[in-house]
CSV table of C-alpha atoms in Angstrom, one decimal:
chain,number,residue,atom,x,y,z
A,290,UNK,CA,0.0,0.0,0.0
A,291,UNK,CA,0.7,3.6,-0.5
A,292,UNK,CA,1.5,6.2,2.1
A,293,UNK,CA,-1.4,8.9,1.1
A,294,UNK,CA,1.2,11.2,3.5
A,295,UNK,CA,4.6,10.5,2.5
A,296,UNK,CA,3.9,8.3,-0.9
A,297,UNK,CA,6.5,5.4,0.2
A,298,UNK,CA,5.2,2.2,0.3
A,299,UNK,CA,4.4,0.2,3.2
A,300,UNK,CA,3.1,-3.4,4.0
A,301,UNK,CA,-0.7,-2.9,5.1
A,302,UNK,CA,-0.7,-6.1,7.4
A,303,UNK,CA,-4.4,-5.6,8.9
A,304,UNK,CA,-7.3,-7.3,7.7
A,305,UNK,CA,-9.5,-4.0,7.5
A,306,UNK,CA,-9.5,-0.6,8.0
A,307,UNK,CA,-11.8,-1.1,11.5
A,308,UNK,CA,-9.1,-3.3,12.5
A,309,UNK,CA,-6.5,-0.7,11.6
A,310,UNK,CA,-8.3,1.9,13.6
A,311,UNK,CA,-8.5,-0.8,16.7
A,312,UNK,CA,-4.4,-1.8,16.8
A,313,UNK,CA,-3.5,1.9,15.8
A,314,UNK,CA,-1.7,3.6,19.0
A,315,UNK,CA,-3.3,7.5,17.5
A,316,UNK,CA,-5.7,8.9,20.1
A,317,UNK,CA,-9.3,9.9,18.7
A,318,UNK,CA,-8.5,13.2,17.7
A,319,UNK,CA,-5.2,11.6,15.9
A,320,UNK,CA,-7.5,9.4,13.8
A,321,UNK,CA,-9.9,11.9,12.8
A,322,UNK,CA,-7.5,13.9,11.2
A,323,UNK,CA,-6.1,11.2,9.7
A,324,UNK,CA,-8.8,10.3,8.1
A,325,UNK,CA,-10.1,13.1,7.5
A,326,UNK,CA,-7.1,14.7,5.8
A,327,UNK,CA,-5.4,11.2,4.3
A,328,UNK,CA,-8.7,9.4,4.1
A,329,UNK,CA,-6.6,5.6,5.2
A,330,UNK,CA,-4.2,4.2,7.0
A,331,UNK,CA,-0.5,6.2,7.3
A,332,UNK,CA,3.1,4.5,7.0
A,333,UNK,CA,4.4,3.7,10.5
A,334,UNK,CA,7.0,6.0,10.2
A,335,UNK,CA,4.4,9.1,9.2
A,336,UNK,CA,2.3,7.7,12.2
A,337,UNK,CA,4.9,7.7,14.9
A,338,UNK,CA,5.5,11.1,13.4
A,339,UNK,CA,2.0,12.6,13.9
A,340,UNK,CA,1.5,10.9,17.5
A,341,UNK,CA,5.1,12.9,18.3
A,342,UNK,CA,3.6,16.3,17.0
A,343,UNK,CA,0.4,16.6,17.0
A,344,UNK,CA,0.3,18.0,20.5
A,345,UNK,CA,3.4,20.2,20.3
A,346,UNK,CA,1.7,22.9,18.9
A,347,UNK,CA,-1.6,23.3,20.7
A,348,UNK,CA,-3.5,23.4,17.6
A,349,UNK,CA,-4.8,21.0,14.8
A,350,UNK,CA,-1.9,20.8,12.3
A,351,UNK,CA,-4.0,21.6,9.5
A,352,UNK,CA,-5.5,24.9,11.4
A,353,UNK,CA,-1.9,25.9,12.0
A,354,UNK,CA,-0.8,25.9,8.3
A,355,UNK,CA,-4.1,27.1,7.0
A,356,UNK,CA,-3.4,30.5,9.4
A,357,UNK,CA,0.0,31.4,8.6
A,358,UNK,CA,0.0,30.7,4.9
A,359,UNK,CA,-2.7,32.9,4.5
């Protein structure tokens, strides 16, 4: 499978997506905007890298870009 974040390739191992979205180790928030934003599952390395960061700035990462680019 494709990375819809990073575009490398990565073996998706799970059965499903619901299954995916049980084993994952993203918090709910984490999951919506993955979802919402990459619409699948990530690559573990983009994952790990989300659940490090997300937090960090106090905002959605979407709302953060979308506010200084403008």
């Amino acid at each position: 499978m494709k990375c819809p974040r990073c575009e490398k390739e990565f073996p998706f191992e799970f059965l499903s997506v619901q299954h995916w979205l049980r084993e994952s180790r993203l918090d709910e928030r984490q999951l919506s905007y993955v979802i919402y934003n990459f619409g699948g599952p990530l690559c573990p390395d983009c994952e790990e890298d989300l659940q490090s960061g997300f937090y960090l700035s106090g905002t959605n990462p979407y709302r953060k870009l979308s506010r200084t680019s403008k």
